[in-house]
Amino acid sequence: MDKSLYACDSCQHKLCAGRVSLFTSLDTDQLLQVIKLIVHKEYKKGELLLFEGEVRNDLVIVNKGQVKAFRNTIDGREQILYIFSEGDFFGEKNLLRDQPSNYAVEALEETHVCIIHKNDFQKLVKEYPDIGLKVMEVLCQRLDRLENAVETMGTRTVGARVSSVLLEFADKFGKQSPQGIIIDLPLSREGIANYIGLTRETVSRKMSSMQDQGLIEMIGNKKVLLLNRTALEKSIE
Amino acid sequence: MDKSLYACDSCQHKLCAGRVSLFTSLDTDQLLQVIKLIVHKEYKKGELLLFEGEVRNDLVIVNKGQVKAFRNTIDGREQILYIFSEGDFFGEKNLLRDQPSNYAVEALEETHVCIIHKNDFQKLVKEYPDIGLKVMEVLCQRLDRLENAVETMGTRTVGARVSSVLLEFADKFGKQSPQGIIIDLPLSREGIANYIGLTRETVSRKMSSMQDQGLIEMIGNKKVLLLNRTALEKSIE
DNA sequence: CGGGCACTTGATAGTAATCAAGTCCGGTGG
DNA sequence: CCACCGGACTTGATTACTATCAAGTGCCCG
């Protein structure tokens, strides 16, 4: 994939908005109209796109890069709720009423976003009801993911938690290769731990033992090769 | 509150649908139109309204009673995801596409529901866009609840988990009284445990210790008196 | 080549699950 | 009205597991 195609420079002229599932129902002219409403912004790794509790009145669409949405918990941990990648959006609650955000959002790498004001977006939804349906669809997907997460977090065995996050990342970030699925991990060990409510040491230990069992193979710290997907799925039980 | 007002008998003639937040934007004539589309159904305690994995094509609105939505996890537990009470609905995913349900739904007590077919509901949404917005709003609330749940389940201390569920139930089912907030527990100890990923013994122990600390007072097994809400909130930290 | 940071590995302690008795309460039948 | 029964809840003892604390180790980048 040539990332440069998605750079914000080309956005302004090509139809970057068309790549976002929200707007797939629109034709070229309509997309051009949408693009006029969009403000672009770029963030470096580690920069905050949104503070926990901040009140905003726009919708943010990730156009390039990755961000994490997280909360600082009362017991001093960081609970990661979502990883948003290209095409994902956040701030949808702002469309309904002005509410403080439940989570902070931080760039995991160089990230470019498209920002659209609540009023403009609401007009779009009224004009093109399909966009509203798309939003609803994404919200339902997000519910699915959180329902799974609640189940995972309630699971008492560490193995099941780590397996489920690897399988989730395999679906979202994995690439098929001759040996198996290669996963580009969006998070560090500590990040993974904060995603599933464990400590980094426990995640580290479990991944090592999975490697010993021949289920996965670690390639540096940022990649994992999933050798035997079905065995990993079974190991959850 | 006189429950008989909400019985399905009167539904057919009075405007039961008007009590549901989904339809608050409609006037009397419109409500009558909606009511024509509704099928009523009743369930006894313990009966299943929906099986895990079942594919349905309608939206179910709880008109009286309470139900739990839950999944049977791979490690043999039951993970409760939601408690739906009067005015809540489920099956919203069916509005978009036919998907198997993520969870089973079981009546916690005698429960009456209103069922509306997907096609009819879609027509309603097109005719009265406010209904679509309401659905979106409820989905966002559900996301809020699950985001909190994920944080809670990631919390390492048992006290925080039990406190958070009591506070949640206090908001949803609590009644103000001179001594404090009286909570009608929708779930047994085991049910609470399955809601927050603990065992019934642990929940029992923690509630006993909270009683010893003067934070709560148990009234039989079905009610809890919340003596000191702010102290309970603080005890989470 | 060196420094720093993320990760791994080891030892220990604390906590919740598990296993196992009891106890309480509501309901039922005499 | 009371005695009994069963299910839900409580409490206790033990075990297993993961967090925590503490050293290392390896890798990436200047």
mmCIF file of N, CA and C in Angstrom, chain B residues 23-113:
data_model
loop_
_atom_site.group_PDB
_atom_site.id
_atom_site.type_symbol
_atom_site.label_atom_id
_atom_site.label_comp_id
_atom_site.label_asym_id
_atom_site.label_seq_id
_atom_site.Cartn_x
_atom_site.Cartn_y
_atom_site.Cartn_z
ATOM 1 N N PHE B 23 -40.224 6.958 21.267
ATOM 2 C CA PHE B 23 -41.355 7.549 20.556
ATOM 3 C C PHE B 23 -41.835 8.856 21.165
ATOM 4 N N THR B 24 -41.018 9.449 22.034
ATOM 5 C CA THR B 24 -41.481 10.656 22.718
ATOM 6 C C THR B 24 -41.733 11.812 21.759
ATOM 7 N N SER B 25 -41.127 11.747 20.581
ATOM 8 C CA SER B 25 -41.297 12.876 19.671
ATOM 9 C C SER B 25 -42.608 12.794 18.882
ATOM 10 N N LEU B 26 -43.326 11.692 19.046
ATOM 11 C CA LEU B 26 -44.555 11.523 18.256
ATOM 12 C C LEU B 26 -45.783 12.076 18.984
ATOM 13 N N ASP B 27 -46.788 12.508 18.216
ATOM 14 C CA ASP B 27 -48.033 12.953 18.837
ATOM 15 C C ASP B 27 -49.023 11.791 18.901
ATOM 16 N N THR B 28 -50.190 12.050 19.430
ATOM 17 C CA THR B 28 -51.143 10.974 19.692
ATOM 18 C C THR B 28 -51.509 10.176 18.440
ATOM 19 N N ASP B 29 -51.795 10.862 17.363
ATOM 20 C CA ASP B 29 -52.185 10.159 16.142
ATOM 21 C C ASP B 29 -51.071 9.268 15.633
ATOM 22 N N GLN B 30 -49.856 9.816 15.701
ATOM 23 C CA GLN B 30 -48.714 9.047 15.221
ATOM 24 C C GLN B 30 -48.493 7.818 16.090
ATOM 25 N N LEU B 31 -48.686 8.008 17.408
ATOM 26 C CA LEU B 31 -48.520 6.883 18.327
ATOM 27 C C LEU B 31 -49.511 5.778 18.008
ATOM 28 N N LEU B 32 -50.745 6.181 17.725
ATOM 29 C CA LEU B 32 -51.767 5.178 17.403
ATOM 30 C C LEU B 32 -51.341 4.373 16.191
ATOM 31 N N GLN B 33 -50.727 5.071 15.261
ATOM 32 C CA GLN B 33 -50.233 4.425 14.046
ATOM 33 C C GLN B 33 -49.133 3.413 14.384
ATOM 34 N N VAL B 34 -48.257 3.819 15.296
ATOM 35 C CA VAL B 34 -47.167 2.925 15.711
ATOM 36 C C VAL B 34 -47.728 1.687 16.403
ATOM 37 N N ILE B 35 -48.722 1.942 17.263
ATOM 38 C CA ILE B 35 -49.246 0.844 18.079
ATOM 39 C C ILE B 35 -49.862 -0.242 17.213
ATOM 40 N N LYS B 36 -50.378 0.163 16.059
ATOM 41 C CA LYS B 36 -50.954 -0.826 15.144
ATOM 42 C C LYS B 36 -49.910 -1.815 14.665
ATOM 43 N N LEU B 37 -48.645 -1.382 14.634
ATOM 44 C CA LEU B 37 -47.575 -2.235 14.094
ATOM 45 C C LEU B 37 -47.014 -3.184 15.142
ATOM 46 N N ILE B 38 -47.425 -2.962 16.382
ATOM 47 C CA ILE B 38 -46.770 -3.672 17.488
ATOM 48 C C ILE B 38 -47.471 -4.979 17.826
ATOM 49 N N VAL B 39 -46.659 -5.992 18.074
ATOM 50 C CA VAL B 39 -47.163 -7.262 18.584
ATOM 51 C C VAL B 39 -46.731 -7.369 20.039
ATOM 52 N N HIS B 40 -47.651 -7.794 20.904
ATOM 53 C CA HIS B 40 -47.303 -7.928 22.316
ATOM 54 C C HIS B 40 -46.985 -9.378 22.651
ATOM 55 N N LYS B 41 -46.123 -9.535 23.641
ATOM 56 C CA LYS B 41 -45.767 -10.878 24.065
ATOM 57 C C LYS B 41 -45.386 -10.842 25.536
ATOM 58 N N GLU B 42 -45.646 -11.960 26.233
ATOM 59 C CA GLU B 42 -45.354 -11.996 27.669
ATOM 60 C C GLU B 42 -44.468 -13.188 27.995
ATOM 61 N N TYR B 43 -43.610 -12.998 28.966
ATOM 62 C CA TYR B 43 -42.694 -14.058 29.371
ATOM 63 C C TYR B 43 -42.693 -14.199 30.880
ATOM 64 N N LYS B 44 -42.537 -15.430 31.324
ATOM 65 C CA LYS B 44 -42.410 -15.676 32.763
ATOM 66 C C LYS B 44 -40.947 -15.605 33.158
ATOM 67 N N LYS B 45 -40.732 -15.437 34.448
ATOM 68 C CA LYS B 45 -39.372 -15.433 34.980
ATOM 69 C C LYS B 45 -38.610 -16.671 34.511
ATOM 70 N N GLY B 46 -37.410 -16.447 34.013
ATOM 71 C CA GLY B 46 -36.571 -17.568 33.581
ATOM 72 C C GLY B 46 -36.728 -17.922 32.111
ATOM 73 N N GLU B 47 -37.783 -17.419 31.466
ATOM 74 C CA GLU B 47 -37.968 -17.733 30.040
ATOM 75 C C GLU B 47 -36.996 -16.933 29.185
ATOM 76 N N LEU B 48 -36.591 -17.547 28.072
ATOM 77 C CA LEU B 48 -35.673 -16.880 27.146
ATOM 78 C C LEU B 48 -36.462 -16.098 26.099
ATOM 79 N N LEU B 49 -36.118 -14.831 25.942
ATOM 80 C CA LEU B 49 -36.726 -14.013 24.895
ATOM 81 C C LEU B 49 -35.933 -14.112 23.608
ATOM 82 N N LEU B 50 -34.674 -14.492 23.731
ATOM 83 C CA LEU B 50 -33.778 -14.502 22.577
ATOM 84 C C LEU B 50 -32.616 -15.443 22.896
ATOM 85 N N PHE B 51 -32.250 -16.258 21.920
ATOM 86 C CA PHE B 51 -31.127 -17.170 22.120
ATOM 87 C C PHE B 51 -29.850 -16.534 21.588
ATOM 88 N N GLU B 52 -28.734 -16.909 22.194
ATOM 89 C CA GLU B 52 -27.440 -16.461 21.683
ATOM 90 C C GLU B 52 -27.262 -17.038 20.283
ATOM 91 N N GLY B 53 -26.939 -16.189 19.322
ATOM 92 C CA GLY B 53 -26.713 -16.645 17.972
ATOM 93 C C GLY B 53 -27.960 -16.663 17.100
ATOM 94 N N GLU B 54 -29.116 -16.426 17.712
ATOM 95 C CA GLU B 54 -30.374 -16.426 16.962
ATOM 96 C C GLU B 54 -30.417 -15.229 16.000
ATOM 97 N N VAL B 55 -30.993 -15.460 14.825
ATOM 98 C CA VAL B 55 -31.150 -14.363 13.869
ATOM 99 C C VAL B 55 -32.603 -13.921 13.866
ATOM 100 N N ARG B 56 -32.847 -12.686 14.200
ATOM 101 C CA ARG B 56 -34.230 -12.197 14.204
ATOM 102 C C ARG B 56 -34.342 -10.958 13.356
ATOM 103 N N ASN B 57 -35.530 -10.586 13.058
ATOM 104 C CA ASN B 57 -35.719 -9.420 12.205
ATOM 105 C C ASN B 57 -36.727 -8.455 12.813
ATOM 106 N N ASP B 58 -36.590 -8.285 14.134
ATOM 107 C CA ASP B 58 -37.469 -7.324 14.775
ATOM 108 C C ASP B 58 -36.783 -6.662 15.964
ATOM 109 N N LEU B 59 -37.415 -5.612 16.424
ATOM 110 C CA LEU B 59 -36.912 -4.852 17.569
ATOM 111 C C LEU B 59 -37.832 -5.150 18.742
ATOM 112 N N VAL B 60 -37.262 -5.426 19.906
ATOM 113 C CA VAL B 60 -38.058 -5.772 21.077
ATOM 114 C C VAL B 60 -37.932 -4.665 22.118
ATOM 115 N N ILE B 61 -39.083 -4.137 22.533
ATOM 116 C CA ILE B 61 -39.097 -3.070 23.531
ATOM 117 C C ILE B 61 -39.695 -3.625 24.817
ATOM 118 N N VAL B 62 -38.975 -3.471 25.921
ATOM 119 C CA VAL B 62 -39.483 -3.965 27.204
ATOM 120 C C VAL B 62 -40.528 -2.979 27.721
ATOM 121 N N ASN B 63 -41.699 -3.511 27.971
ATOM 122 C CA ASN B 63 -42.813 -2.659 28.382
ATOM 123 C C ASN B 63 -43.077 -2.777 29.876
ATOM 124 N N LYS B 64 -42.736 -3.907 30.439
ATOM 125 C CA LYS B 64 -42.936 -4.152 31.860
ATOM 126 C C LYS B 64 -42.009 -5.284 32.248
ATOM 127 N N GLY B 65 -41.347 -5.128 33.393
ATOM 128 C CA GLY B 65 -40.460 -6.187 33.848
ATOM 129 C C GLY B 65 -38.998 -5.883 33.584
ATOM 130 N N GLN B 66 -38.190 -6.917 33.713
ATOM 131 C CA GLN B 66 -36.750 -6.767 33.535
ATOM 132 C C GLN B 66 -36.185 -8.024 32.900
ATOM 133 N N VAL B 67 -35.174 -7.823 32.068
ATOM 134 C CA VAL B 67 -34.496 -8.959 31.449
ATOM 135 C C VAL B 67 -32.987 -8.757 31.565
ATOM 136 N N LYS B 68 -32.275 -9.849 31.456
ATOM 137 C CA LYS B 68 -30.811 -9.746 31.397
ATOM 138 C C LYS B 68 -30.333 -10.242 30.048
ATOM 139 N N ALA B 69 -29.318 -9.564 29.504
ATOM 140 C CA ALA B 69 -28.667 -10.000 28.264
ATOM 141 C C ALA B 69 -27.319 -10.558 28.654
ATOM 142 N N PHE B 70 -27.021 -11.771 28.226
ATOM 143 C CA PHE B 70 -25.794 -12.419 28.690
ATOM 144 C C PHE B 70 -25.233 -13.368 27.644
ATOM 145 N N ARG B 71 -23.975 -13.718 27.824
ATOM 146 C CA ARG B 71 -23.302 -14.686 26.973
ATOM 147 C C ARG B 71 -22.710 -15.779 27.833
ATOM 148 N N ASN B 72 -22.693 -16.978 27.310
ATOM 149 C CA ASN B 72 -21.990 -18.064 27.977
ATOM 150 C C ASN B 72 -20.562 -18.071 27.466
ATOM 151 N N THR B 73 -19.628 -17.834 28.363
ATOM 152 C CA THR B 73 -18.247 -17.671 27.936
ATOM 153 C C THR B 73 -17.565 -19.021 27.764
ATOM 154 N N ILE B 74 -16.451 -18.981 27.032
ATOM 155 C CA ILE B 74 -15.726 -20.203 26.752
ATOM 156 C C ILE B 74 -15.214 -20.884 28.015
ATOM 157 N N ASP B 75 -14.966 -20.109 29.056
ATOM 158 C CA ASP B 75 -14.475 -20.736 30.279
ATOM 159 C C ASP B 75 -15.631 -21.100 31.225
ATOM 160 N N GLY B 76 -16.838 -21.210 30.664
ATOM 161 C CA GLY B 76 -17.944 -21.767 31.428
ATOM 162 C C GLY B 76 -18.686 -20.786 32.316
ATOM 163 N N ARG B 77 -18.301 -19.531 32.278
ATOM 164 C CA ARG B 77 -19.016 -18.551 33.070
ATOM 165 C C ARG B 77 -20.202 -18.011 32.278
ATOM 166 N N GLU B 78 -21.010 -17.211 32.977
ATOM 167 C CA GLU B 78 -22.055 -16.456 32.302
ATOM 168 C C GLU B 78 -21.688 -14.984 32.453
ATOM 169 N N GLN B 79 -21.483 -14.303 31.336
ATOM 170 C CA GLN B 79 -21.170 -12.871 31.419
ATOM 171 C C GLN B 79 -22.423 -12.075 31.101
ATOM 172 N N ILE B 80 -22.924 -11.363 32.100
ATOM 173 C CA ILE B 80 -24.094 -10.514 31.874
ATOM 174 C C ILE B 80 -23.629 -9.186 31.301
ATOM 175 N N LEU B 81 -24.238 -8.763 30.201
ATOM 176 C CA LEU B 81 -23.819 -7.536 29.529
ATOM 177 C C LEU B 81 -24.739 -6.369 29.842
ATOM 178 N N TYR B 82 -26.032 -6.631 29.872
ATOM 179 C CA TYR B 82 -26.983 -5.554 30.116
ATOM 180 C C TYR B 82 -28.143 -6.038 30.979
ATOM 181 N N ILE B 83 -28.729 -5.109 31.699
ATOM 182 C CA ILE B 83 -30.037 -5.313 32.300
ATOM 183 C C ILE B 83 -30.969 -4.354 31.566
ATOM 184 N N PHE B 84 -31.981 -4.885 30.916
ATOM 185 C CA PHE B 84 -32.944 -4.020 30.233
ATOM 186 C C PHE B 84 -34.228 -3.949 31.047
ATOM 187 N N SER B 85 -34.703 -2.718 31.292
ATOM 188 C CA SER B 85 -35.929 -2.518 32.049
ATOM 189 C C SER B 85 -36.955 -1.824 31.172
ATOM 190 N N GLU B 86 -38.048 -1.416 31.801
ATOM 191 C CA GLU B 86 -39.128 -0.757 31.076
ATOM 192 C C GLU B 86 -38.593 0.398 30.226
ATOM 193 N N GLY B 87 -38.915 0.363 28.954
ATOM 194 C CA GLY B 87 -38.510 1.428 28.056
ATOM 195 C C GLY B 87 -37.248 1.097 27.271
ATOM 196 N N ASP B 88 -36.454 0.139 27.753
ATOM 197 C CA ASP B 88 -35.260 -0.265 27.009
ATOM 198 C C ASP B 88 -35.645 -1.172 25.846
ATOM 199 N N PHE B 89 -34.770 -1.257 24.871
ATOM 200 C CA PHE B 89 -35.041 -2.140 23.732
ATOM 201 C C PHE B 89 -33.783 -2.903 23.362
ATOM 202 N N PHE B 90 -33.961 -3.976 22.620
ATOM 203 C CA PHE B 90 -32.810 -4.694 22.056
ATOM 204 C C PHE B 90 -33.184 -5.252 20.687
ATOM 205 N N GLY B 91 -32.150 -5.606 19.930
ATOM 206 C CA GLY B 91 -32.371 -6.074 18.566
ATOM 207 C C GLY B 91 -32.117 -4.972 17.555
ATOM 208 N N GLU B 92 -31.513 -3.880 18.021
ATOM 209 C CA GLU B 92 -31.318 -2.728 17.138
ATOM 210 C C GLU B 92 -30.390 -3.062 15.974
ATOM 211 N N LYS B 93 -29.512 -4.042 16.175
ATOM 212 C CA LYS B 93 -28.605 -4.408 15.088
ATOM 213 C C LYS B 93 -29.365 -4.978 13.901
ATOM 214 N N ASN B 94 -30.536 -5.556 14.181
ATOM 215 C CA ASN B 94 -31.343 -6.132 13.106
ATOM 216 C C ASN B 94 -31.837 -5.080 12.128
ATOM 217 N N LEU B 95 -31.842 -3.827 12.570
ATOM 218 C CA LEU B 95 -32.355 -2.775 11.703
ATOM 219 C C LEU B 95 -31.422 -2.573 10.520
ATOM 220 N N LEU B 96 -30.154 -2.889 10.707
ATOM 221 C CA LEU B 96 -29.174 -2.627 9.667
ATOM 222 C C LEU B 96 -28.995 -3.845 8.759
ATOM 223 N N ARG B 97 -28.738 -4.965 9.383
ATOM 224 C CA ARG B 97 -28.578 -6.174 8.579
ATOM 225 C C ARG B 97 -28.892 -7.373 9.465
ATOM 226 N N ASP B 98 -29.180 -8.477 8.828
ATOM 227 C CA ASP B 98 -29.530 -9.666 9.595
ATOM 228 C C ASP B 98 -28.268 -10.280 10.177
ATOM 229 N N GLN B 99 -28.115 -10.155 11.458
ATOM 230 C CA GLN B 99 -26.942 -10.698 12.124
ATOM 231 C C GLN B 99 -27.391 -11.549 13.289
ATOM 232 N N PRO B 100 -26.637 -12.606 13.580
ATOM 233 C CA PRO B 100 -26.974 -13.389 14.770
ATOM 234 C C PRO B 100 -26.713 -12.568 16.024
ATOM 235 N N SER B 101 -27.531 -12.797 17.019
ATOM 236 C CA SER B 101 -27.400 -12.020 18.256
ATOM 237 C C SER B 101 -26.136 -12.409 19.015
ATOM 238 N N ASN B 102 -25.518 -11.408 19.580
ATOM 239 C CA ASN B 102 -24.324 -11.609 20.399
ATOM 240 C C ASN B 102 -24.634 -12.191 21.762
ATOM 241 N N TYR B 103 -25.893 -12.138 22.134
ATOM 242 C CA TYR B 103 -26.217 -12.537 23.501
ATOM 243 C C TYR B 103 -27.610 -13.132 23.580
ATOM 244 N N ALA B 104 -27.823 -13.901 24.632
ATOM 245 C CA ALA B 104 -29.151 -14.393 24.943
ATOM 246 C C ALA B 104 -29.836 -13.385 25.852
ATOM 247 N N VAL B 105 -31.168 -13.413 25.864
ATOM 248 C CA VAL B 105 -31.925 -12.520 26.739
ATOM 249 C C VAL B 105 -32.925 -13.354 27.527
ATOM 250 N N GLU B 106 -32.924 -13.189 28.839
ATOM 251 C CA GLU B 106 -33.777 -13.987 29.723
ATOM 252 C C GLU B 106 -34.548 -13.085 30.669
ATOM 253 N N ALA B 107 -35.808 -13.413 30.888
ATOM 254 C CA ALA B 107 -36.646 -12.616 31.787
ATOM 255 C C ALA B 107 -36.225 -12.830 33.237
ATOM 256 N N LEU B 108 -36.001 -11.746 33.949
ATOM 257 C CA LEU B 108 -35.644 -11.835 35.373
ATOM 258 C C LEU B 108 -36.895 -11.876 36.237
ATOM 259 N N GLU B 109 -38.036 -11.537 35.632
ATOM 260 C CA GLU B 109 -39.327 -11.551 36.316
ATOM 261 C C GLU B 109 -40.393 -11.574 35.217
ATOM 262 N N GLU B 110 -41.637 -11.597 35.600
ATOM 263 C CA GLU B 110 -42.720 -11.509 34.611
ATOM 264 C C GLU B 110 -42.474 -10.278 33.745
ATOM 265 N N THR B 111 -42.415 -10.490 32.441
ATOM 266 C CA THR B 111 -42.022 -9.402 31.545
ATOM 267 C C THR B 111 -42.933 -9.323 30.326
ATOM 268 N N HIS B 112 -43.378 -8.096 30.014
ATOM 269 C CA HIS B 112 -44.193 -7.885 28.808
ATOM 270 C C HIS B 112 -43.398 -7.054 27.820
ATOM 271 N N VAL B 113 -43.429 -7.469 26.565
ATOM 272 C CA VAL B 113 -42.665 -6.731 25.556
ATOM 273 C C VAL B 113 -43.542 -6.351 24.368
#
